[in-house]
Short mmCIF file of C-alpha atoms and ligand atoms in Angstrom, two decimals:
data_model
loop_
_atom_site.label_atom_id
_atom_site.label_comp_id
_atom_site.label_asym_id
_atom_site.label_seq_id
_atom_site.Cartn_x
_atom_site.Cartn_y
_atom_site.Cartn_z
CA MET A 1 15.50 -9.88 7.79
CA ARG A 2 14.47 -9.15 11.33
CA TYR A 3 11.16 -7.36 10.93
CA LEU A 4 9.79 -8.31 7.53
CA GLY A 5 8.64 -11.74 6.44
CA GLU A 6 8.60 -12.49 2.74
CA GLU A 7 6.83 -15.46 1.26
CA ARG A 8 6.22 -16.27 -2.38
CA GLU A 9 3.39 -18.44 -3.66
CA GLY A 10 3.26 -18.68 -7.45
CA ASP A 11 3.26 -15.17 -8.86
CA VAL A 12 2.32 -13.49 -5.57
CA VAL A 13 4.63 -12.22 -2.83
CA VAL A 14 3.29 -11.65 0.68
CA ILE A 15 5.25 -9.23 2.86
CA THR A 16 4.42 -9.37 6.56
CA ILE A 17 5.51 -6.78 9.13
CA GLU A 18 6.69 -8.94 12.01
CA ARG A 19 6.75 -6.80 15.12
CA GLU A 20 3.63 -8.13 16.74
CA ASP A 21 4.56 -7.16 20.32
CA LYS A 22 4.57 -3.49 19.24
CA LEU A 23 1.49 -3.84 17.02
CA ASN A 24 3.79 -3.82 13.99
CA ALA A 25 4.90 -0.21 14.60
CA MET A 26 7.51 0.74 12.04
CA ASN A 27 10.89 1.87 13.29
CA LEU A 28 13.76 2.90 11.03
CA GLU A 29 14.93 -0.71 10.67
CA VAL A 30 11.50 -1.78 9.37
CA MET A 31 11.67 0.99 6.79
CA ASP A 32 15.23 0.04 5.78
CA GLU A 33 14.15 -3.57 5.28
CA PHE A 34 11.20 -2.39 3.18
CA VAL A 35 13.56 -0.51 0.85
CA GLY A 36 15.58 -3.71 0.27
CA VAL A 37 12.50 -5.86 -0.37
CA LEU A 38 10.94 -3.32 -2.73
CA GLU A 39 14.16 -2.97 -4.69
CA LYS A 40 14.10 -6.72 -5.27
CA LEU A 41 10.41 -6.71 -6.22
CA ARG A 42 11.06 -4.04 -8.85
CA SER A 43 12.86 -6.50 -11.09
CA ASP A 44 11.86 -10.01 -9.98
CA SER A 45 9.29 -12.14 -11.82
CA SER A 46 6.46 -11.77 -9.28
CA LYS A 47 3.24 -10.23 -10.56
CA ALA A 48 1.41 -9.02 -7.46
CA VAL A 49 2.28 -8.12 -3.87
CA ILE A 50 0.33 -8.27 -0.61
CA ILE A 51 1.38 -6.33 2.48
CA THR A 52 -0.02 -7.33 5.88
CA GLY A 53 0.83 -7.34 9.57
CA SER A 54 1.62 -10.28 11.84
CA GLY A 55 -0.87 -11.40 14.48
CA ARG A 56 -4.55 -10.68 14.74
CA ARG A 57 -4.50 -7.16 16.17
CA ALA A 58 -2.68 -4.84 13.81
CA PHE A 59 -1.68 -4.14 10.24
CA SER A 60 0.56 -1.45 11.71
CA ALA A 61 0.02 0.98 14.60
CA GLY A 62 2.19 3.48 12.74
CA ALA A 63 5.56 5.09 13.19
CA ASP A 64 7.45 4.12 16.34
CA ILE A 65 6.36 6.53 19.07
CA GLU A 66 9.14 5.46 21.47
CA TYR A 67 11.74 6.30 18.80
CA MET A 68 10.00 9.57 17.81
CA SER A 69 9.91 10.67 21.46
CA ARG A 70 13.75 10.87 21.47
CA ILE A 71 14.53 12.57 18.17
CA GLY A 72 14.92 16.15 16.97
CA PRO A 73 14.10 17.80 13.63
CA ALA A 74 17.13 16.48 11.68
CA GLU A 75 16.51 12.85 12.63
CA ALA A 76 12.76 13.35 12.09
CA GLU A 77 13.47 14.54 8.55
CA ARG A 78 15.61 11.44 7.90
CA TYR A 79 12.80 9.22 9.25
CA ALA A 80 10.18 11.00 7.14
CA LEU A 81 12.33 10.76 4.00
CA ARG A 82 12.86 7.04 4.55
CA GLY A 83 9.10 6.57 4.94
CA HIS A 84 8.42 8.53 1.77
CA GLU A 85 11.00 6.48 -0.11
CA VAL A 86 9.23 3.27 0.91
CA LEU A 87 5.74 4.54 0.09
CA ASN A 88 6.82 6.08 -3.22
CA ARG A 89 8.45 2.78 -4.18
CA ILE A 90 5.19 0.95 -3.45
CA GLU A 91 3.25 3.45 -5.53
CA GLY A 92 5.82 3.32 -8.33
CA LEU A 93 6.05 -0.48 -8.44
CA GLU A 94 4.65 -1.56 -11.79
CA LYS A 95 2.63 -4.36 -10.25
CA PRO A 96 -0.43 -4.25 -8.02
CA VAL A 97 0.11 -3.98 -4.28
CA ILE A 98 -2.74 -5.02 -2.00
CA ALA A 99 -2.89 -4.02 1.66
CA ALA A 100 -4.52 -6.75 3.76
CA VAL A 101 -5.47 -4.55 6.73
CA ASN A 102 -5.85 -7.11 9.51
CA GLY A 103 -6.47 -4.78 12.48
CA TYR A 104 -5.20 -1.33 13.46
CA ALA A 105 -3.86 0.81 10.59
CA LEU A 106 -3.01 4.04 12.35
CA GLY A 107 -0.83 7.00 11.43
CA GLY A 108 2.05 5.66 9.33
CA GLY A 109 0.21 2.30 9.20
CA CYS A 110 -2.76 3.95 7.51
CA GLU A 111 -0.36 5.85 5.25
CA LEU A 112 1.31 2.59 4.25
CA ALA A 113 -2.09 1.20 3.29
CA LEU A 114 -2.90 4.40 1.38
CA ALA A 115 0.20 3.95 -0.80
CA CYS A 116 -1.05 0.49 -1.82
CA ASP A 117 -3.37 0.13 -4.81
CA ILE A 118 -6.15 -1.86 -3.16
CA ARG A 119 -7.15 -2.13 0.48
CA PHE A 120 -8.92 -5.20 1.84
CA ALA A 121 -9.81 -4.99 5.53
CA SER A 122 -10.80 -7.46 8.21
CA ALA A 123 -14.10 -6.73 9.96
CA ASN A 124 -12.19 -5.69 13.11
CA ALA A 125 -9.89 -3.23 11.30
CA GLN A 126 -9.59 0.30 12.62
CA LEU A 127 -8.04 3.03 10.55
CA GLY A 128 -7.07 6.57 11.44
CA GLN A 129 -4.56 9.39 11.40
CA PRO A 130 -4.05 10.12 15.12
CA GLU A 131 -0.85 12.17 14.62
CA VAL A 132 -2.30 15.46 15.92
CA THR A 133 -2.98 13.77 19.27
CA LEU A 134 0.82 13.40 19.51
CA GLY A 135 1.64 16.96 18.45
CA ILE A 136 2.64 16.14 14.87
CA CYS A 137 0.94 16.22 11.51
CA PRO A 138 0.80 13.14 9.26
CA GLY A 139 4.29 12.75 7.82
CA TRP A 140 4.27 9.80 5.44
CA GLY A 141 2.00 11.22 2.77
CA GLY A 142 -1.22 11.09 4.82
CA THR A 143 -2.32 14.62 4.05
CA GLN A 144 -1.77 14.12 0.33
CA ARG A 145 -2.84 10.52 -0.37
CA LEU A 146 -5.82 10.55 2.00
CA LEU A 147 -7.00 13.76 0.33
CA ARG A 148 -6.84 12.14 -3.08
CA ILE A 149 -8.61 8.94 -1.99
CA VAL A 150 -11.45 10.28 0.19
CA GLY A 151 -11.56 14.00 -0.72
CA PRO A 152 -10.63 17.08 1.34
CA ALA A 153 -13.60 17.20 3.75
CA ARG A 154 -13.25 13.59 4.90
CA ALA A 155 -9.45 13.83 5.00
CA LYS A 156 -9.64 16.92 7.21
CA ASP A 157 -12.21 15.29 9.50
CA LEU A 158 -9.98 12.26 10.04
CA ILE A 159 -6.78 14.28 10.44
CA PHE A 160 -8.19 17.06 12.68
CA SER A 161 -10.06 14.70 15.00
CA GLY A 162 -7.54 11.86 15.00
CA ARG A 163 -10.51 9.56 15.43
CA ARG A 164 -10.37 5.87 14.57
CA ILE A 165 -12.92 4.52 12.14
CA GLY A 166 -14.07 0.95 11.66
CA ALA A 167 -13.95 -1.05 8.45
CA GLU A 168 -17.57 -0.22 7.50
CA GLU A 169 -17.07 3.53 7.73
CA ALA A 170 -13.74 3.23 5.92
CA ALA A 171 -15.46 1.30 3.11
CA SER A 172 -18.29 3.84 2.93
CA MET A 173 -15.77 6.58 2.08
CA GLY A 174 -13.76 4.47 -0.36
CA LEU A 175 -10.79 4.14 1.98
CA VAL A 176 -11.23 0.36 1.98
CA ASN A 177 -12.26 -1.62 -1.10
CA ARG A 178 -13.71 -4.70 0.58
CA ILE A 179 -14.27 -6.19 4.04
CA PHE A 180 -13.78 -9.84 5.02
CA PRO A 181 -13.92 -11.81 8.27
CA GLN A 182 -10.44 -11.78 9.81
CA ASP A 183 -9.82 -15.49 9.23
CA GLY A 184 -10.61 -15.18 5.52
CA LEU A 185 -8.79 -11.91 4.83
CA LEU A 186 -5.40 -13.17 3.69
CA GLY A 187 -6.95 -16.00 1.66
CA GLU A 188 -9.20 -13.53 -0.14
CA ALA A 189 -6.28 -11.17 -0.76
CA ARG A 190 -4.22 -14.06 -2.16
CA ALA A 191 -7.06 -15.25 -4.40
CA TYR A 192 -7.56 -11.71 -5.71
CA ALA A 193 -3.82 -11.24 -6.29
CA GLN A 194 -3.56 -14.59 -8.10
CA ALA A 195 -6.53 -13.65 -10.31
CA VAL A 196 -4.95 -10.29 -11.21
CA ALA A 197 -1.63 -12.04 -11.82
CA LYS A 198 -3.25 -14.12 -14.55
CA ASN A 199 -3.78 -10.96 -16.59
CA SER A 200 -1.07 -9.30 -18.65
CA SER A 201 1.39 -7.86 -16.13
CA PHE A 202 2.50 -5.26 -18.67
CA ALA A 203 -1.10 -4.09 -19.16
CA VAL A 204 -1.83 -4.10 -15.41
CA GLY A 205 1.42 -2.25 -14.63
CA ILE A 206 0.88 0.41 -17.27
CA SER A 207 -2.74 0.86 -16.09
CA LYS A 208 -1.55 1.40 -12.51
CA ASN A 209 0.86 4.02 -13.73
CA LEU A 210 -1.84 5.78 -15.76
CA VAL A 211 -4.26 5.98 -12.83
CA ASN A 212 -1.53 7.20 -10.46
CA LYS A 213 -0.14 9.81 -12.84
CA GLY A 214 -3.59 10.78 -14.06
CA MET A 215 -4.63 11.76 -10.53
CA ASP A 216 -2.47 14.88 -10.75
CA ALA A 217 -2.66 15.56 -14.48
CA ASN A 218 -5.29 17.57 -16.30
CA ILE A 219 -7.76 15.51 -18.33
CA ASP A 220 -6.10 16.28 -21.70
CA THR A 221 -2.70 15.15 -20.44
CA GLY A 222 -4.19 12.07 -18.80
CA LEU A 223 -6.04 11.04 -21.93
CA LYS A 224 -2.95 11.62 -24.09
CA MET A 225 -0.91 9.43 -21.73
CA GLU A 226 -3.57 6.76 -22.07
CA ILE A 227 -3.45 6.85 -25.87
CA TYR A 228 0.35 6.46 -25.93
CA SER A 229 0.30 3.70 -23.31
CA TRP A 230 -2.48 1.89 -25.13
CA ALA A 231 -0.54 2.03 -28.40
CA LEU A 232 2.57 0.77 -26.60
CA CYS A 233 0.68 -2.39 -25.58
CA PHE A 234 0.60 -3.27 -29.30
CA ALA A 235 4.38 -3.62 -29.24
CA THR A 236 4.17 -6.58 -26.85
CA LYS A 237 4.21 -10.23 -27.85
CA GLU A 238 1.82 -10.94 -25.00
CA ARG A 239 -0.91 -8.75 -26.53
CA GLU A 240 -0.51 -10.64 -29.82
CA GLU A 241 -0.68 -14.02 -28.09
CA ARG A 242 -3.64 -13.15 -25.88
CA MET A 243 -5.72 -11.81 -28.76
CA ALA A 244 -4.81 -14.80 -30.98
CA ALA A 245 -5.75 -17.16 -28.13
CA PHE A 246 -9.13 -15.45 -27.79
CA LEU A 247 -9.80 -15.75 -31.52
CA GLY A 248 -8.52 -19.34 -31.58
CA LYS A 249 -11.12 -20.31 -28.97
CA LYS A 250 -13.94 -19.25 -31.25
N1 CO8 B 1 4.89 2.95 18.33
C1 CO8 B 1 5.56 2.21 19.23
N2 CO8 B 1 4.98 1.29 20.01
C2 CO8 B 1 3.65 1.10 19.87
C3 CO8 B 1 2.89 1.83 18.92
C4 CO8 B 1 3.57 2.78 18.13
N3 CO8 B 1 2.96 3.49 17.17
N4 CO8 B 1 1.60 1.43 19.03
C5 CO8 B 1 1.58 0.48 19.96
N5 CO8 B 1 2.81 0.28 20.49
C6 CO8 B 1 3.21 -0.67 21.51
C7 CO8 B 1 2.77 -0.23 22.90
O1 CO8 B 1 3.67 0.71 23.44
C8 CO8 B 1 2.77 -1.55 23.63
O2 CO8 B 1 4.11 -1.90 23.92
P1 CO8 B 1 4.48 -2.54 25.38
O3 CO8 B 1 3.62 -3.77 25.46
O4 CO8 B 1 5.92 -2.80 25.30
O5 CO8 B 1 4.05 -1.51 26.38
C9 CO8 B 1 2.29 -2.53 22.57
O6 CO8 B 1 2.55 -1.90 21.32
C10 CO8 B 1 0.80 -2.82 22.65
O7 CO8 B 1 0.11 -1.58 22.60
P2 CO8 B 1 -0.94 -1.12 23.71
O8 CO8 B 1 -0.60 -1.70 25.04
O9 CO8 B 1 -1.05 0.37 23.63
O10 CO8 B 1 -2.26 -1.82 23.16
P3 CO8 B 1 -3.76 -1.35 23.39
O11 CO8 B 1 -4.60 -2.48 22.95
O12 CO8 B 1 -3.96 -0.83 24.75
O13 CO8 B 1 -3.96 -0.12 22.36
C11 CO8 B 1 -3.71 1.08 20.29
C12 CO8 B 1 -3.85 -0.31 20.98
C13 CO8 B 1 -5.04 1.82 20.45
C14 CO8 B 1 -3.42 0.82 18.82
C15 CO8 B 1 -2.58 1.87 20.95
O14 CO8 B 1 -1.43 1.05 21.01
C16 CO8 B 1 -2.21 3.13 20.23
O15 CO8 B 1 -2.95 4.11 20.29
N6 CO8 B 1 -1.03 3.13 19.57
C17 CO8 B 1 -0.51 4.31 18.93
C18 CO8 B 1 -1.20 4.57 17.64
C19 CO8 B 1 -0.72 5.86 17.04
O16 CO8 B 1 -0.88 6.93 17.59
N7 CO8 B 1 -0.10 5.75 15.85
C20 CO8 B 1 0.40 6.89 15.13
C21 CO8 B 1 1.81 7.12 15.45
S1 CO8 B 1 2.40 8.61 14.70
C22 CO8 B 1 2.73 8.17 13.12
O17 CO8 B 1 2.51 7.08 12.72
C23 CO8 B 1 3.35 9.23 12.27
C24 CO8 B 1 3.53 8.76 10.85
C25 CO8 B 1 4.33 9.74 10.10
C26 CO8 B 1 5.76 9.64 10.51
C27 CO8 B 1 6.56 10.63 9.81
C28 CO8 B 1 8.05 10.38 10.08
C29 CO8 B 1 8.66 11.44 10.89
#
Protein backbone atom coordinates (compact mmCIF):
# COMPACT_ATOMS: atom_id res chain seq x y z
CA MET A 1 0.00 0.00 0.00
CA ARG A 2 1.20 3.46 -0.87
CA TYR A 3 -0.77 5.68 1.47
CA LEU A 4 -1.90 3.53 4.38
CA GLY A 5 0.31 1.91 6.98
CA GLU A 6 -1.04 -1.11 8.81
CA GLU A 7 0.53 -2.48 11.94
CA ARG A 8 -0.78 -5.17 14.24
CA GLU A 9 0.13 -5.50 17.91
CA GLY A 10 -1.71 -8.31 19.69
CA ASP A 11 -5.40 -7.88 19.06
CA VAL A 12 -5.13 -4.26 17.91
CA VAL A 13 -4.56 -2.96 14.39
CA VAL A 14 -3.26 0.58 13.85
CA ILE A 15 -3.98 2.14 10.46
CA THR A 16 -1.95 5.25 9.66
CA ILE A 17 -2.67 7.63 6.78
CA GLU A 18 0.78 8.21 5.33
CA ARG A 19 0.65 11.35 3.24
CA GLU A 20 2.40 13.66 5.64
CA ASP A 21 3.57 16.20 3.03
CA LYS A 22 -0.10 16.93 2.21
CA LEU A 23 -1.22 16.80 5.86
CA ASN A 24 -2.69 13.35 5.18
CA ALA A 25 -5.31 14.71 2.75
CA MET A 26 -7.27 11.84 1.30
CA ASN A 27 -7.30 11.42 -2.46
CA LEU A 28 -9.15 8.65 -4.28
CA GLU A 29 -6.21 6.25 -3.88
CA VAL A 30 -6.28 6.69 -0.08
CA MET A 31 -9.98 5.86 -0.09
CA ASP A 32 -9.44 2.82 -2.34
CA GLU A 33 -6.75 1.52 0.02
CA PHE A 34 -9.10 2.05 2.98
CA VAL A 35 -11.75 -0.14 1.31
CA GLY A 36 -9.21 -2.98 0.95
CA VAL A 37 -7.98 -2.71 4.55
CA LEU A 38 -11.50 -2.54 5.98
CA GLU A 39 -12.60 -5.56 3.96
CA LYS A 40 -9.75 -7.52 5.55
CA LEU A 41 -10.56 -6.23 9.04
CA ARG A 42 -14.16 -7.40 8.68
CA SER A 43 -13.15 -11.04 8.95
CA ASP A 44 -9.68 -11.15 10.53
CA SER A 45 -9.07 -12.01 14.19
CA SER A 46 -8.25 -8.48 15.38
CA LYS A 47 -10.48 -7.05 18.10
CA ALA A 48 -9.97 -3.29 17.92
CA VAL A 49 -8.75 -0.75 15.38
CA ILE A 50 -7.03 2.62 15.72
CA ILE A 51 -6.92 5.15 12.88
CA THR A 52 -4.37 7.97 12.98
CA GLY A 53 -2.32 10.22 10.73
CA SER A 54 1.42 10.24 10.12
CA GLY A 55 3.59 13.04 11.50
CA ARG A 56 2.84 15.51 14.24
CA ARG A 57 0.64 17.99 12.38
CA ALA A 58 -2.43 16.25 11.04
CA PHE A 59 -4.85 13.40 11.46
CA SER A 60 -6.15 14.40 8.03
CA ALA A 61 -6.69 17.82 6.44
CA GLY A 62 -9.62 16.34 4.53
CA ALA A 63 -10.47 15.54 0.96
CA ASP A 64 -7.82 16.44 -1.61
CA ILE A 65 -8.47 20.03 -2.66
CA GLU A 66 -6.07 19.86 -5.64
CA TYR A 67 -8.01 16.86 -6.99
CA MET A 68 -11.42 18.43 -6.24
CA SER A 69 -10.41 21.61 -8.07
CA ARG A 70 -10.27 19.66 -11.37
CA ILE A 71 -13.40 17.52 -11.23
CA GLY A 72 -17.03 17.92 -12.29
CA PRO A 73 -20.26 16.60 -10.76
CA ALA A 74 -19.96 13.00 -12.05
CA GLU A 75 -16.45 12.51 -10.68
CA ALA A 76 -17.45 14.33 -7.46
CA GLU A 77 -20.29 11.84 -7.00
CA ARG A 78 -17.86 8.93 -7.46
CA TYR A 79 -15.49 10.49 -4.90
CA ALA A 80 -18.32 11.09 -2.42
CA LEU A 81 -19.63 7.54 -2.84
CA ARG A 82 -16.17 6.11 -2.24
CA GLY A 83 -15.86 8.20 0.92
CA HIS A 84 -19.25 7.06 2.14
CA GLU A 85 -18.33 3.45 1.46
CA VAL A 86 -15.23 3.80 3.64
CA LEU A 87 -17.00 5.60 6.47
CA ASN A 88 -19.99 3.23 6.41
CA ARG A 89 -17.60 0.28 6.58
CA ILE A 90 -15.92 1.80 9.65
CA GLU A 91 -19.29 2.35 11.29
CA GLY A 92 -20.48 -1.13 10.34
CA LEU A 93 -17.33 -2.93 11.50
CA GLU A 94 -18.32 -5.10 14.45
CA LYS A 95 -15.30 -4.05 16.46
CA PRO A 96 -14.43 -0.73 18.08
CA VAL A 97 -12.62 1.85 15.96
CA ILE A 98 -10.74 4.61 17.76
CA ALA A 99 -9.64 7.79 16.01
CA ALA A 100 -6.35 9.07 17.44
CA VAL A 101 -6.68 12.67 16.25
CA ASN A 102 -3.07 13.85 16.29
CA GLY A 103 -3.49 17.33 14.77
CA TYR A 104 -5.76 18.81 12.11
CA ALA A 105 -8.99 16.89 11.45
CA LEU A 106 -10.70 19.07 8.88
CA GLY A 107 -13.52 18.47 6.41
CA GLY A 108 -13.29 14.83 5.34
CA GLY A 109 -10.68 14.31 8.09
CA CYS A 110 -13.20 15.34 10.72
CA GLU A 111 -15.82 13.20 9.00
CA LEU A 112 -13.48 10.21 9.13
CA ALA A 113 -13.09 10.74 12.87
CA LEU A 114 -16.87 11.11 13.25
CA ALA A 115 -17.41 7.66 11.71
CA CYS A 116 -15.15 6.13 14.37
CA ASP A 117 -16.63 5.03 17.70
CA ILE A 118 -14.28 6.90 20.03
CA ARG A 119 -12.19 10.00 19.44
CA PHE A 120 -9.02 10.66 21.42
CA ALA A 121 -7.29 13.93 20.55
CA SER A 122 -3.85 15.40 21.11
CA ALA A 123 -3.79 18.75 22.91
CA ASN A 124 -2.82 20.48 19.63
CA ALA A 125 -5.69 18.94 17.61
CA GLN A 126 -7.93 21.23 15.59
CA LEU A 127 -11.21 20.03 14.21
CA GLY A 128 -13.64 21.63 11.81
CA GLN A 129 -15.83 21.44 8.75
CA PRO A 130 -14.42 24.20 6.51
CA GLU A 131 -16.16 22.98 3.33
CA VAL A 132 -18.34 26.08 2.87
CA THR A 133 -15.18 28.20 2.63
CA LEU A 134 -14.45 26.19 -0.54
CA GLY A 135 -17.95 26.46 -2.01
CA ILE A 136 -19.09 22.95 -1.08
CA CYS A 137 -21.09 21.43 1.73
CA PRO A 138 -19.72 18.57 3.85
CA GLY A 139 -19.89 15.47 1.64
CA TRP A 140 -18.68 12.51 3.67
CA GLY A 141 -21.48 12.36 6.21
CA GLY A 142 -20.53 15.53 8.11
CA THR A 143 -23.99 17.03 8.13
CA GLN A 144 -25.52 13.79 9.40
CA ARG A 145 -22.95 12.35 11.82
CA LEU A 146 -21.93 15.70 13.33
CA LEU A 147 -25.63 16.44 13.92
CA ARG A 148 -26.07 13.18 15.77
CA ILE A 149 -22.94 13.59 17.90
CA VAL A 150 -23.11 17.27 18.91
CA GLY A 151 -26.74 18.21 18.12
CA PRO A 152 -28.16 20.51 15.41
CA ALA A 153 -27.20 23.92 16.86
CA ARG A 154 -23.52 23.07 17.32
CA ALA A 155 -23.37 21.21 14.01
CA LYS A 156 -24.80 24.23 12.18
CA ASP A 157 -22.41 26.60 13.95
CA LEU A 158 -19.39 24.54 12.89
CA ILE A 159 -20.63 23.96 9.33
CA PHE A 160 -21.88 27.52 8.63
CA SER A 161 -18.81 29.24 10.05
CA GLY A 162 -16.22 26.71 8.90
CA ARG A 163 -14.28 27.65 12.01
CA ARG A 164 -11.63 25.41 13.51
CA ILE A 165 -11.99 24.42 17.14
CA GLY A 166 -9.33 23.20 19.54
CA ALA A 167 -9.37 19.94 21.46
CA GLU A 168 -10.85 21.52 24.62
CA GLU A 169 -13.84 22.99 22.82
CA ALA A 170 -14.30 19.75 20.87
CA ALA A 171 -14.31 17.81 24.16
CA SER A 172 -16.76 20.25 25.74
CA MET A 173 -19.33 19.42 23.04
CA GLY A 174 -18.71 15.67 23.08
CA LEU A 175 -16.94 15.66 19.73
CA VAL A 176 -13.80 14.32 21.40
CA ASN A 177 -13.86 11.78 24.23
CA ARG A 178 -10.48 12.50 25.81
CA ILE A 179 -7.42 14.72 25.34
CA PHE A 180 -3.79 13.66 25.77
CA PRO A 181 -0.40 15.29 25.21
CA GLN A 182 0.66 14.58 21.63
CA ASP A 183 3.53 12.27 22.62
CA GLY A 184 1.22 10.09 24.73
CA LEU A 185 -1.76 9.98 22.37
CA LEU A 186 -1.05 6.80 20.43
CA GLY A 187 0.13 4.96 23.54
CA GLU A 188 -3.09 5.88 25.34
CA ALA A 189 -5.18 4.84 22.33
CA ARG A 190 -3.34 1.50 22.18
CA ALA A 191 -3.76 0.89 25.91
CA TYR A 192 -7.48 1.66 25.67
CA ALA A 193 -7.90 -0.56 22.60
CA GLN A 194 -6.02 -3.43 24.28
CA ALA A 195 -8.22 -3.08 27.39
CA VAL A 196 -11.41 -3.17 25.28
CA ALA A 197 -10.01 -6.13 23.34
CA LYS A 198 -9.85 -8.13 26.56
CA ASN A 199 -13.64 -8.03 26.77
CA SER A 200 -15.93 -10.30 24.79
CA SER A 201 -15.59 -9.16 21.17
CA PHE A 202 -19.06 -10.54 20.40
CA ALA A 203 -20.58 -8.48 23.23
CA VAL A 204 -18.62 -5.34 22.29
CA GLY A 205 -19.51 -5.74 18.59
CA ILE A 206 -23.20 -6.27 19.23
CA SER A 207 -23.23 -3.28 21.63
CA LYS A 208 -21.67 -1.07 18.95
CA ASN A 209 -24.35 -2.16 16.53
CA LEU A 210 -27.12 -1.46 19.05
CA VAL A 211 -25.91 2.07 19.79
CA ASN A 212 -25.45 2.85 16.08
CA LYS A 213 -28.82 1.45 15.01
CA GLY A 214 -30.56 2.81 18.09
CA MET A 215 -29.57 6.36 17.15
CA ASP A 216 -32.15 6.34 14.35
CA ALA A 217 -34.72 4.00 15.84
CA ASN A 218 -37.60 4.91 18.12
CA ILE A 219 -37.14 3.88 21.75
CA ASP A 220 -39.46 0.84 21.50
CA THR A 221 -37.57 -0.53 18.50
CA GLY A 222 -34.22 0.19 20.13
CA LEU A 223 -35.17 -1.55 23.34
CA LYS A 224 -36.58 -4.55 21.45
CA MET A 225 -33.31 -4.82 19.50
CA GLU A 226 -31.46 -4.76 22.79
CA ILE A 227 -33.55 -7.59 24.25
CA TYR A 228 -32.97 -9.82 21.21
CA SER A 229 -29.25 -9.03 21.11
CA TRP A 230 -28.91 -9.64 24.83
CA ALA A 231 -30.63 -13.01 24.51
CA LEU A 232 -28.36 -13.88 21.58
CA CYS A 233 -25.31 -13.44 23.83
CA PHE A 234 -26.57 -16.49 25.75
CA ALA A 235 -25.94 -18.62 22.67
CA THR A 236 -22.20 -17.99 22.86
CA LYS A 237 -19.65 -20.26 24.50
CA GLU A 238 -17.72 -17.19 25.56
CA ARG A 239 -20.59 -15.94 27.75
CA GLU A 240 -20.73 -19.36 29.44
CA GLU A 241 -16.98 -19.41 30.02
CA ARG A 242 -16.75 -15.84 31.28
CA MET A 243 -19.59 -16.29 33.78
CA ALA A 244 -18.19 -19.65 34.97
CA ALA A 245 -14.75 -18.04 35.38
CA PHE A 246 -16.27 -15.27 37.50
CA LEU A 247 -18.06 -17.77 39.72
CA GLY A 248 -14.98 -20.00 39.90
CA LYS A 249 -12.97 -17.09 41.33
CA LYS A 250 -15.30 -16.82 44.29
N1 LIG B 1 -5.97 18.78 0.11
C1 LIG B 1 -4.82 18.77 -0.57
N2 LIG B 1 -3.67 19.27 -0.09
C2 LIG B 1 -3.69 19.80 1.15
C3 LIG B 1 -4.87 19.82 1.93
C4 LIG B 1 -6.04 19.27 1.37
N3 LIG B 1 -7.19 19.19 2.04
N4 LIG B 1 -4.58 20.42 3.11
C5 LIG B 1 -3.28 20.71 3.07
N5 LIG B 1 -2.73 20.36 1.88
C6 LIG B 1 -1.35 20.50 1.44
C7 LIG B 1 -1.02 21.95 1.08
O1 LIG B 1 -1.44 22.25 -0.22
C8 LIG B 1 0.48 21.93 1.23
O2 LIG B 1 1.04 21.27 0.10
P1 LIG B 1 2.38 21.89 -0.60
O3 LIG B 1 3.40 21.89 0.51
O4 LIG B 1 2.67 20.95 -1.69
O5 LIG B 1 2.02 23.28 -1.01
C9 LIG B 1 0.70 20.99 2.42
O6 LIG B 1 -0.48 20.20 2.50
C10 LIG B 1 0.87 21.73 3.73
O7 LIG B 1 -0.25 22.58 3.91
P2 LIG B 1 -0.13 24.15 4.17
O8 LIG B 1 1.10 24.70 3.53
O9 LIG B 1 -1.43 24.77 3.79
O10 LIG B 1 0.07 24.16 5.75
P3 LIG B 1 -0.32 25.33 6.75
O11 LIG B 1 0.33 24.98 8.04
O12 LIG B 1 -0.05 26.65 6.17
O13 LIG B 1 -1.93 25.19 6.93
C11 LIG B 1 -4.02 24.04 7.18
C12 LIG B 1 -2.49 24.04 7.48
C13 LIG B 1 -4.66 25.18 7.97
C14 LIG B 1 -4.57 22.70 7.63
C15 LIG B 1 -4.24 24.25 5.68
O14 LIG B 1 -3.43 23.33 4.97
C16 LIG B 1 -5.66 24.05 5.23
O15 LIG B 1 -6.51 24.90 5.49
N6 LIG B 1 -5.91 22.94 4.52
C17 LIG B 1 -7.21 22.68 3.94
C18 LIG B 1 -8.18 22.21 4.97
C19 LIG B 1 -9.55 22.04 4.37
O16 LIG B 1 -10.17 22.98 3.91
N7 LIG B 1 -10.04 20.80 4.39
C20 LIG B 1 -11.35 20.48 3.87
C21 LIG B 1 -11.25 20.05 2.47
S1 LIG B 1 -12.87 19.82 1.78
C22 LIG B 1 -13.32 18.29 2.31
O17 LIG B 1 -12.64 17.66 3.04
C23 LIG B 1 -14.62 17.78 1.78
C24 LIG B 1 -14.96 16.44 2.39
C25 LIG B 1 -16.13 15.87 1.69
C26 LIG B 1 -15.71 15.37 0.35
C27 LIG B 1 -16.86 14.84 -0.37
C28 LIG B 1 -16.39 14.13 -1.65
C29 LIG B 1 -16.81 14.84 -2.87
